[in-house]
Tab-separated table of C-alpha atoms in Angstrom:
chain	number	residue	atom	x	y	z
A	1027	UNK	CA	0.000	0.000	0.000
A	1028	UNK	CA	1.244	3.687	-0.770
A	1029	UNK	CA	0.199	5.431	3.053
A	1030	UNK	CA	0.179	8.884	3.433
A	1031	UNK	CA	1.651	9.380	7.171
A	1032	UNK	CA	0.769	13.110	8.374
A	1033	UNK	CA	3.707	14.077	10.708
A	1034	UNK	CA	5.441	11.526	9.284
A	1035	UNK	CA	8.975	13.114	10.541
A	1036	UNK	CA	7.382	13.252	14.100
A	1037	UNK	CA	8.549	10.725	17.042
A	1038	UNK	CA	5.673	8.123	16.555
A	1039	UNK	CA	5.294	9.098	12.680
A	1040	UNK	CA	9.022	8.408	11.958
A	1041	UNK	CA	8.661	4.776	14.020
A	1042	UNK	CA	5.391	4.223	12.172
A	1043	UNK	CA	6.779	5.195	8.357
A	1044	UNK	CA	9.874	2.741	9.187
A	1045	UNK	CA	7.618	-0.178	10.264
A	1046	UNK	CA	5.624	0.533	6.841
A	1047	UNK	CA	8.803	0.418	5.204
A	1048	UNK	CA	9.821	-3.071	6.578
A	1049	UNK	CA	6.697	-4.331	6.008
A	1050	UNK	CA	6.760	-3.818	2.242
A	1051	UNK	CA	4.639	-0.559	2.242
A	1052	UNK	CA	5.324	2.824	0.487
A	1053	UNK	CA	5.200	5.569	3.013
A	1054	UNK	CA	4.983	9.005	2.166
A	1055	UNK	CA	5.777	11.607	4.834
A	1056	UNK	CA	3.653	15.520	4.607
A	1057	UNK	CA	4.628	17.160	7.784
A	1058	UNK	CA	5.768	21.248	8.449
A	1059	UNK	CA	9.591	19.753	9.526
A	1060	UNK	CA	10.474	18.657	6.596
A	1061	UNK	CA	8.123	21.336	4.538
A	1062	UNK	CA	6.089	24.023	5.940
A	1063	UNK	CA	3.707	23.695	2.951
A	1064	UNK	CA	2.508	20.471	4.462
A	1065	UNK	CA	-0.071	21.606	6.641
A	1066	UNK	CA	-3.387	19.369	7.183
A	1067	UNK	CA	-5.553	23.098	7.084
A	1068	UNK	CA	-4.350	23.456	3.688
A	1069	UNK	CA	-6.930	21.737	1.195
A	1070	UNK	CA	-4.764	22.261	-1.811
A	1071	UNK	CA	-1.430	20.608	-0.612
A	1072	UNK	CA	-3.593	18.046	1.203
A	1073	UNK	CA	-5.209	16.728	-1.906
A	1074	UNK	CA	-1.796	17.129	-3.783
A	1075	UNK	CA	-0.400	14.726	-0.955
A	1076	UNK	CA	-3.408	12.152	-1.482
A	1077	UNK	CA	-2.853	11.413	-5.119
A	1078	UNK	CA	-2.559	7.760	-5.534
A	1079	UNK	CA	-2.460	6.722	-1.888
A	1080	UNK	CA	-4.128	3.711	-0.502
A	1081	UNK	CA	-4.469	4.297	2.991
A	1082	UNK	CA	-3.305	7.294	5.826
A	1083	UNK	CA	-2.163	7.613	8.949
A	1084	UNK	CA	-2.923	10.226	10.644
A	1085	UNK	CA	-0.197	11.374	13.300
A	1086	UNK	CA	0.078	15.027	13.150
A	1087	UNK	CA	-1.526	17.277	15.810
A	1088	UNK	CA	-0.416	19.747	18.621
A	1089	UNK	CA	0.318	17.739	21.661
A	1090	UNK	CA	0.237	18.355	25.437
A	1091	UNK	CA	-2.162	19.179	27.956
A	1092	UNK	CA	-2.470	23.117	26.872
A	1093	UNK	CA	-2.167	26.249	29.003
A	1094	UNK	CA	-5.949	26.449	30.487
A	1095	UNK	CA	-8.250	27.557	27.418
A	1096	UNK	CA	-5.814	30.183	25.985
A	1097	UNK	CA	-4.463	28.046	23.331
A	1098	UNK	CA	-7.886	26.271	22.616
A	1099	UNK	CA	-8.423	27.836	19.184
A	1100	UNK	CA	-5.101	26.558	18.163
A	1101	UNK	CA	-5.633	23.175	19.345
A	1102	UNK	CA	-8.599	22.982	17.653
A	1103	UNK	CA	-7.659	24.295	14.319
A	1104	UNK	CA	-4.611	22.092	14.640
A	1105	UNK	CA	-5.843	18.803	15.976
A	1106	UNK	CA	-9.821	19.174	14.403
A	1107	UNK	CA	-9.839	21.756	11.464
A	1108	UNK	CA	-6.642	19.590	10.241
A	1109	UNK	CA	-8.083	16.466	10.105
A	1110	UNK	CA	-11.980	17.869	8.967
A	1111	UNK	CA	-9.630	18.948	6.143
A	1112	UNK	CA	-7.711	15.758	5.504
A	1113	UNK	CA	-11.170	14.084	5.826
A	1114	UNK	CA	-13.067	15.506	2.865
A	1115	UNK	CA	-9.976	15.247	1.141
A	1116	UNK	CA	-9.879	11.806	1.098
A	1117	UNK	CA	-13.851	11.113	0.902
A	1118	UNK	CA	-13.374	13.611	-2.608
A	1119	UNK	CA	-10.213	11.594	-3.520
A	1120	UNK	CA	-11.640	7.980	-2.887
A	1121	UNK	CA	-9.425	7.054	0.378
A	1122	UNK	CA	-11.456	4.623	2.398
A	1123	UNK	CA	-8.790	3.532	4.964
A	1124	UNK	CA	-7.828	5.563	8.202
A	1125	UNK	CA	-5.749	4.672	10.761
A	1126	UNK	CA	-5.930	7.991	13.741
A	1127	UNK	CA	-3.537	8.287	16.271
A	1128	UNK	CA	-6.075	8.391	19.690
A	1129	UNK	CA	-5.367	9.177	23.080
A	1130	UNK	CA	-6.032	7.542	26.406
A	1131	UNK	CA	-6.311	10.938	27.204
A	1132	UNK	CA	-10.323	10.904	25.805
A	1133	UNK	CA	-11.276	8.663	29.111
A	1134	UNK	CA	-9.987	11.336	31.957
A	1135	UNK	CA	-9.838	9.313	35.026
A	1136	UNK	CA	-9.182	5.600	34.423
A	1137	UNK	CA	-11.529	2.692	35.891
A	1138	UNK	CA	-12.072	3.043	39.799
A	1139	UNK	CA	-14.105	0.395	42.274
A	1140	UNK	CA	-15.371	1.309	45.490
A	1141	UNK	CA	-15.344	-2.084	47.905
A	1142	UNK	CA	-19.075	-0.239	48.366
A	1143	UNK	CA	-20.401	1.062	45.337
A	1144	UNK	CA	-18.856	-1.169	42.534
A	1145	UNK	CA	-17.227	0.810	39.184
A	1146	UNK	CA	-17.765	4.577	40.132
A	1147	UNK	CA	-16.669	7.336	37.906
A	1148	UNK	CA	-14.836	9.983	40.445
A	1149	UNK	CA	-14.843	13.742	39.187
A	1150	UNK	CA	-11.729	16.059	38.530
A	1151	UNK	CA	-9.702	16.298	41.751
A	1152	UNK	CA	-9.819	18.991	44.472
A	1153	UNK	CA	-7.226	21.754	44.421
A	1154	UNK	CA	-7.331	21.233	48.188
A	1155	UNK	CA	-7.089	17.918	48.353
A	1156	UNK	CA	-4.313	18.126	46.056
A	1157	UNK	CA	-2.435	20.815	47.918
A	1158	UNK	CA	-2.251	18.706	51.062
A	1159	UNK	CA	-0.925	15.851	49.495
A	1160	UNK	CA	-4.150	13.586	49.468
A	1161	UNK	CA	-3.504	12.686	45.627
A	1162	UNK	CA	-5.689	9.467	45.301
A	1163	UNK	CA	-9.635	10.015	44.141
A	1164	UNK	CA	-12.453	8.907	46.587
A	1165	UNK	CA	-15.336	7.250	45.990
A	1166	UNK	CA	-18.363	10.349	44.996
A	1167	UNK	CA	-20.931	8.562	46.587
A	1168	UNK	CA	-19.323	7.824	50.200
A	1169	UNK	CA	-15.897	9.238	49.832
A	1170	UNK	CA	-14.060	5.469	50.323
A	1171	UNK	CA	-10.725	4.932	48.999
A	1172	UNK	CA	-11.095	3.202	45.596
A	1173	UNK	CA	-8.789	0.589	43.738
A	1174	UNK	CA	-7.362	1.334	39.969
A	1175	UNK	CA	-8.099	-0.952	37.233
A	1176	UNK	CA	-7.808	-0.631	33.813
A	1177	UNK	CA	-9.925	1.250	31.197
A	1178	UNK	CA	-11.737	-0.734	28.170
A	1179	UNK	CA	-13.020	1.091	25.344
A	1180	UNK	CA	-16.309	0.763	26.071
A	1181	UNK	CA	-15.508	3.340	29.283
A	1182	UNK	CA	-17.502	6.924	28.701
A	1183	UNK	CA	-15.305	9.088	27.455
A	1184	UNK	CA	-14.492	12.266	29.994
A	1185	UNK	CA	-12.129	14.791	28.706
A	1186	UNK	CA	-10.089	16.803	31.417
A	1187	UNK	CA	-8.243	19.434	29.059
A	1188	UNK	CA	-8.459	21.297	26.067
A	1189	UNK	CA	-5.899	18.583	24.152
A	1190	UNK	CA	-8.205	15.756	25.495
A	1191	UNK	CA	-11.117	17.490	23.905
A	1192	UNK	CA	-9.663	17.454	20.413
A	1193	UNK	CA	-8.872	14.370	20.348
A	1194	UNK	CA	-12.067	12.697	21.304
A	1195	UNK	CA	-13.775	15.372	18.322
A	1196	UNK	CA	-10.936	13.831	16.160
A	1197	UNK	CA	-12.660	10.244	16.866
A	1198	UNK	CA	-16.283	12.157	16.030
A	1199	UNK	CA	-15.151	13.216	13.207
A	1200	UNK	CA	-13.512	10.125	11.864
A	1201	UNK	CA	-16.551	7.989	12.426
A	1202	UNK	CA	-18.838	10.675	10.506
A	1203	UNK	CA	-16.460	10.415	7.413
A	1204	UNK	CA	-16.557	6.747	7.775
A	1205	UNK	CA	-19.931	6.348	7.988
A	1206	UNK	CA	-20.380	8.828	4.830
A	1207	UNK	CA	-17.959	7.100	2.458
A	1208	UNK	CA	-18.227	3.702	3.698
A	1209	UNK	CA	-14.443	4.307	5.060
A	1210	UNK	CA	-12.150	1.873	6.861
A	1211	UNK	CA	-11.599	4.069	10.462
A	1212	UNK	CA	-9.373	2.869	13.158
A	1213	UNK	CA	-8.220	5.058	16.420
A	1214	UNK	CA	-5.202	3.481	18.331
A	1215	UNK	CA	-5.471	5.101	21.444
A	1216	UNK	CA	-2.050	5.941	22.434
A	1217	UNK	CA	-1.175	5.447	26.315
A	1218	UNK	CA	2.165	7.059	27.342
A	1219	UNK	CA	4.192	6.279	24.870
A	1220	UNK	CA	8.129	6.507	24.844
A	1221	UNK	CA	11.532	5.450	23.022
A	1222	UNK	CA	14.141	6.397	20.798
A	1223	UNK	CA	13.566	10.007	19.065
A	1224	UNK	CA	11.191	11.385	21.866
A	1225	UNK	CA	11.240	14.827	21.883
A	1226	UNK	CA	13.074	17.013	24.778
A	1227	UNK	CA	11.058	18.012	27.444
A	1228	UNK	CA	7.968	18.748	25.892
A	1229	UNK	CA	4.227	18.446	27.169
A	1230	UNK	CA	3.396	15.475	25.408
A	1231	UNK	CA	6.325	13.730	25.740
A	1232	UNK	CA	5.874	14.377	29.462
A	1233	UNK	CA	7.572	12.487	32.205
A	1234	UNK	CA	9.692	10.216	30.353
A	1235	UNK	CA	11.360	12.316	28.757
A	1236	UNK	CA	11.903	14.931	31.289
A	1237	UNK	CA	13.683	12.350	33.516
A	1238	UNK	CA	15.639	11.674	30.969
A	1239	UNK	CA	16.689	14.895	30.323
A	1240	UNK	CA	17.690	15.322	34.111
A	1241	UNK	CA	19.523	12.440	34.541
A	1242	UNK	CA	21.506	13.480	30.977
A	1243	UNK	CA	22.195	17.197	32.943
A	1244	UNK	CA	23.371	15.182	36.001
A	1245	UNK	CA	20.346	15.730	37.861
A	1246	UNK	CA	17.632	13.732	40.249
A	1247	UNK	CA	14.354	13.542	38.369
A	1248	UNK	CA	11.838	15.262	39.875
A	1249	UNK	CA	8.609	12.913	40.116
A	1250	UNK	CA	5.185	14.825	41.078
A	1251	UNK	CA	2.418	13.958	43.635
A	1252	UNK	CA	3.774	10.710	45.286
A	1253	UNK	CA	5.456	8.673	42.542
A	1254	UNK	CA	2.490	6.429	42.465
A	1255	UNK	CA	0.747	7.272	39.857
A	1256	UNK	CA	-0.260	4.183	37.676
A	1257	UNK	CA	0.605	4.454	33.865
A	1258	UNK	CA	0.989	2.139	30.610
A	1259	UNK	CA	4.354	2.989	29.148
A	1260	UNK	CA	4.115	1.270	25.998
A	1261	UNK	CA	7.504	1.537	23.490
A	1262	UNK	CA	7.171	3.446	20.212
A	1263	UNK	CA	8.150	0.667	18.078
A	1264	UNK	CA	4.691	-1.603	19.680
A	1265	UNK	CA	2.776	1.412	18.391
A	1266	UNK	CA	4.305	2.077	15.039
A	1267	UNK	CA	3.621	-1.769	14.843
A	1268	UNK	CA	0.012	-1.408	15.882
A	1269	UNK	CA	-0.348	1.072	12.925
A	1270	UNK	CA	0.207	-1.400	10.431
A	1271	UNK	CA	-1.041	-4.139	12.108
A	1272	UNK	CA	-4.158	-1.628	11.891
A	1273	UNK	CA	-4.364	-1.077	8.648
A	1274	UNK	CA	-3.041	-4.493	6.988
A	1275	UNK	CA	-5.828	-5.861	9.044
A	1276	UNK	CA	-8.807	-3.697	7.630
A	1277	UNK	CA	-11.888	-3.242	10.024
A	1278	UNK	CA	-15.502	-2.629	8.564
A	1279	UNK	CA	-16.713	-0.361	6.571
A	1280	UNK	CA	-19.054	2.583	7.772
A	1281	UNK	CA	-18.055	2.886	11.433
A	1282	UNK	CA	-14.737	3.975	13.646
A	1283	UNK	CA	-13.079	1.356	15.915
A	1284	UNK	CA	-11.025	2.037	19.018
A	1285	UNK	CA	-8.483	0.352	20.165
A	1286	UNK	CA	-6.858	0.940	23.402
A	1287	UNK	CA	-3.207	0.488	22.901
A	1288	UNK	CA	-0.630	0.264	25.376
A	1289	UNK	CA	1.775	-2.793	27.231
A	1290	UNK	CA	-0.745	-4.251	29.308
A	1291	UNK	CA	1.347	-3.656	32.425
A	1292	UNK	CA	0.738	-1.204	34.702
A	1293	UNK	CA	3.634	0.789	36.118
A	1294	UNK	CA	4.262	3.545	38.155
A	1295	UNK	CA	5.840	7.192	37.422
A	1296	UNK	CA	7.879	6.493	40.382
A	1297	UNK	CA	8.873	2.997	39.014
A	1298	UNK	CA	10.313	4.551	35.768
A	1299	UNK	CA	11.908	7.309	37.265
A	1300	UNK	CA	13.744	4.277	39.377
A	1301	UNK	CA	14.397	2.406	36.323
A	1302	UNK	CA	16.015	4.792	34.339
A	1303	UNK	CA	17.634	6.141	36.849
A	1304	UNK	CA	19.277	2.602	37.321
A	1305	UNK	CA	20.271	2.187	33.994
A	1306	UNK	CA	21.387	5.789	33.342
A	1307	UNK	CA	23.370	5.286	36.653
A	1308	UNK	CA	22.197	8.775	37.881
A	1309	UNK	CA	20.822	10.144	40.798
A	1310	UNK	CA	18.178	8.607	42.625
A	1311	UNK	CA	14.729	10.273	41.648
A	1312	UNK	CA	13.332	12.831	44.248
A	1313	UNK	CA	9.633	12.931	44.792
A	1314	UNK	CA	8.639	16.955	45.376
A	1315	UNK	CA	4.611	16.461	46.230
A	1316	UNK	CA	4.223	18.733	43.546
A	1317	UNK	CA	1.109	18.332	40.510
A	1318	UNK	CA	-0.461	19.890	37.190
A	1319	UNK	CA	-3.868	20.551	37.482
A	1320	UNK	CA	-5.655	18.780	35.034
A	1321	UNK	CA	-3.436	15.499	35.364
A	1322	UNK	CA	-5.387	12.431	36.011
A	1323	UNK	CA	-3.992	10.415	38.830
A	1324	UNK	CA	-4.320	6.501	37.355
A	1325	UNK	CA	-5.195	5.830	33.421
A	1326	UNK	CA	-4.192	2.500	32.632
A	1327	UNK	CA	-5.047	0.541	29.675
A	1328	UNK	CA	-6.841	-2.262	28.933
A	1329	UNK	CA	-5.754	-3.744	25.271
A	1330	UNK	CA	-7.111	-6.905	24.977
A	1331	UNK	CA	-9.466	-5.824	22.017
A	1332	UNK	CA	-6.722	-5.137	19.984
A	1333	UNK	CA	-4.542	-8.289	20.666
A	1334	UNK	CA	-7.323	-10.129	20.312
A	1335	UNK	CA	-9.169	-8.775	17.331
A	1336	UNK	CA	-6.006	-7.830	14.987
A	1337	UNK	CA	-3.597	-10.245	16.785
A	1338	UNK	CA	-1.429	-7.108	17.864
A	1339	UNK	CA	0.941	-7.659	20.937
A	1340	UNK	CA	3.729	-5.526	22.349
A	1341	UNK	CA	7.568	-6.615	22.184
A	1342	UNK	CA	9.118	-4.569	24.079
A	1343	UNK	CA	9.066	-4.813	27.748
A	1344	UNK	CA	9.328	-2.500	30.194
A	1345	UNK	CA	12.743	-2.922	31.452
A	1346	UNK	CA	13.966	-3.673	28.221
A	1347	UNK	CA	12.625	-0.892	26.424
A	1348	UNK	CA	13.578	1.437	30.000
A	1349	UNK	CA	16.824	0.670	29.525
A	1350	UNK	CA	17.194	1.606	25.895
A	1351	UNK	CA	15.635	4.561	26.594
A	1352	UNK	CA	18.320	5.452	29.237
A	1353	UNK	CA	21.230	4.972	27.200
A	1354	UNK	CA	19.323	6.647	23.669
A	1355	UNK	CA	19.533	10.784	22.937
A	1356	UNK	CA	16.430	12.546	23.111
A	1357	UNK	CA	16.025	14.556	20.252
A	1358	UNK	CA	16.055	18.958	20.649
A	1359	UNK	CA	12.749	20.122	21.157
């Protein structure tokens, strides 16, 4: 297949246009790095890109959590005017086959049980609570401690943040185009991703690579809240393989799937701020109490829909793919 990768030259777009490449495929990269005529908002040198592909994936987008609502209109033309664009592109050009790059970000919170209540869905988290330390959400209906699990796809979706909010309309807005044209739509929803060429220190990059950063200046990383924040670090290379897995497989017509996609096994922030620590060989990692409003406190995936559906399973374990990450540069921001 000839697959038109938006961001292409991107951390997870450069992963996902080498997997294409092993796999036989023709990749063809349109992202601003490598020319700032590649935009998704522009119709013209989207349709120019589309001519005589088969399929796209669709990385590009502004990443991070934003700054409030003062960026919002540039998220949104970004993440959702970009990809309404590359959408009636491709329904005018005949494209039927989308694979989206989702976000766990779309479920806020992840799955919670009260020993009381069962599966209860807890709200944002209180400044005040958060100020004096008490990190972990309580049960809304009798204010229990509750117990993490992880999130299926079939969870509501609850956006926390501006970035969160585009990409669930991205979803909305792949499912209407499939549903129009007939289309092939498939969302991987991303957990926290990391590996070789993630960018320095940037929002969506987050933790990982921040650590990494530190521990390259010398530096303790600085983990926020307690350390025990439950994540799915799942390595770039399982993702970029997802992608094709995605779109070799082919889902049916007239409808978006999702597809949660991460390791499978829960770790914490504190955990791999320990672990590359160990294999950088760098200070220990110093937990400050500190937290970003808008941060969920446990989002952890559950992926058995995609391994079990498209036979998709993750390589690269966590120390393993920790340890390569400790020793690998992090690309300049």
């Amino acid at each position: 297949m000839r697959v038109l990768v938006t961001g292409g030259a991107g951390f997870i777009g450069s992963h996902v246009v080498d997997a294409l490449q092993a796999h036989g495929h023709e990749p063809v990269v349109y992202d601003v790095r490598e020319n700032p005529a590649a935009d998704v908002r522009d119709p013209v040198a989207v349709a120019r890109a589309l001519a005589g592909v088969d399929a796209v994936c669709h990385q590009a987008a502004m990443v991070g959590l934003g700054d409030g609502v003062a960026d919002a209109a540039e998220y949104v033309s970004r993440n959702d005017l970009g990809t309404a664009v590359l959408l009636a592109a491709m329904a005018e050009a005949g494209v039927r086959r989308l694979v989206l790059a989702g976000s766990m970000v779309v479920y806020g919170e992840g799955r919670y049980e009260c020993p009381r209540h069962g599966v209860v869905r807890p709200g944002p988290r209180d400044v005040a609570d958060l100020d004096a330390g008490r990190f972990e959400p309580a049960c809304p209906v009798c204010g229990t401690e509750l117990s993490p699990g992880l999130v299926g796809e079939d969870a509501p979706a609850d956006p926390r943040n501006v970035y969160a909010t585009t990409k669930l309309a991205q979803e909305h807005l792949a499912a209407a185009w499939a549903r129009v044209t007939d289309g092939q739509a498939v969302s991987l929803r991303y957990h926290n991703v990391y590996g070789p060429r993630m960018p320095r220190d940037t929002p969506y990059a987050g933790v990982a690579s921040f650590f990494r950063s530190a521990l390259a200046r010398g530096e303790a990383p600085r983990v926020f809240e307690d350390g025990r924040q439950r994540r799915d670090f799942v390595h770039v290379r399982d993702v970029a393989a997802a992608n094709v897995t995605a779109l070799e497989a082919g889902t049916r017509g007239g409808a978006l799937t999702a597809y949660n996609t991460g390791s499978g096994e829960p770790h914490t922030v504190g955990e791999m701020a320990r672990a590359l620590a160990a294999a950088h060989g760098g200070p220990e990692p110093l937990v400050t109490g500190e937290y970003r409003l808008g941060d969920v406190r446990h989002i952890t995936a559950d992926s058995a829909r995609l391994r079990a559906e498209l036979g998709w399973k993750p390589q690269v374990g966590f120390e393993e793919g920790m340890a390569e990450f400790a020793r690998a540069g992090i690309q300049g921001a």
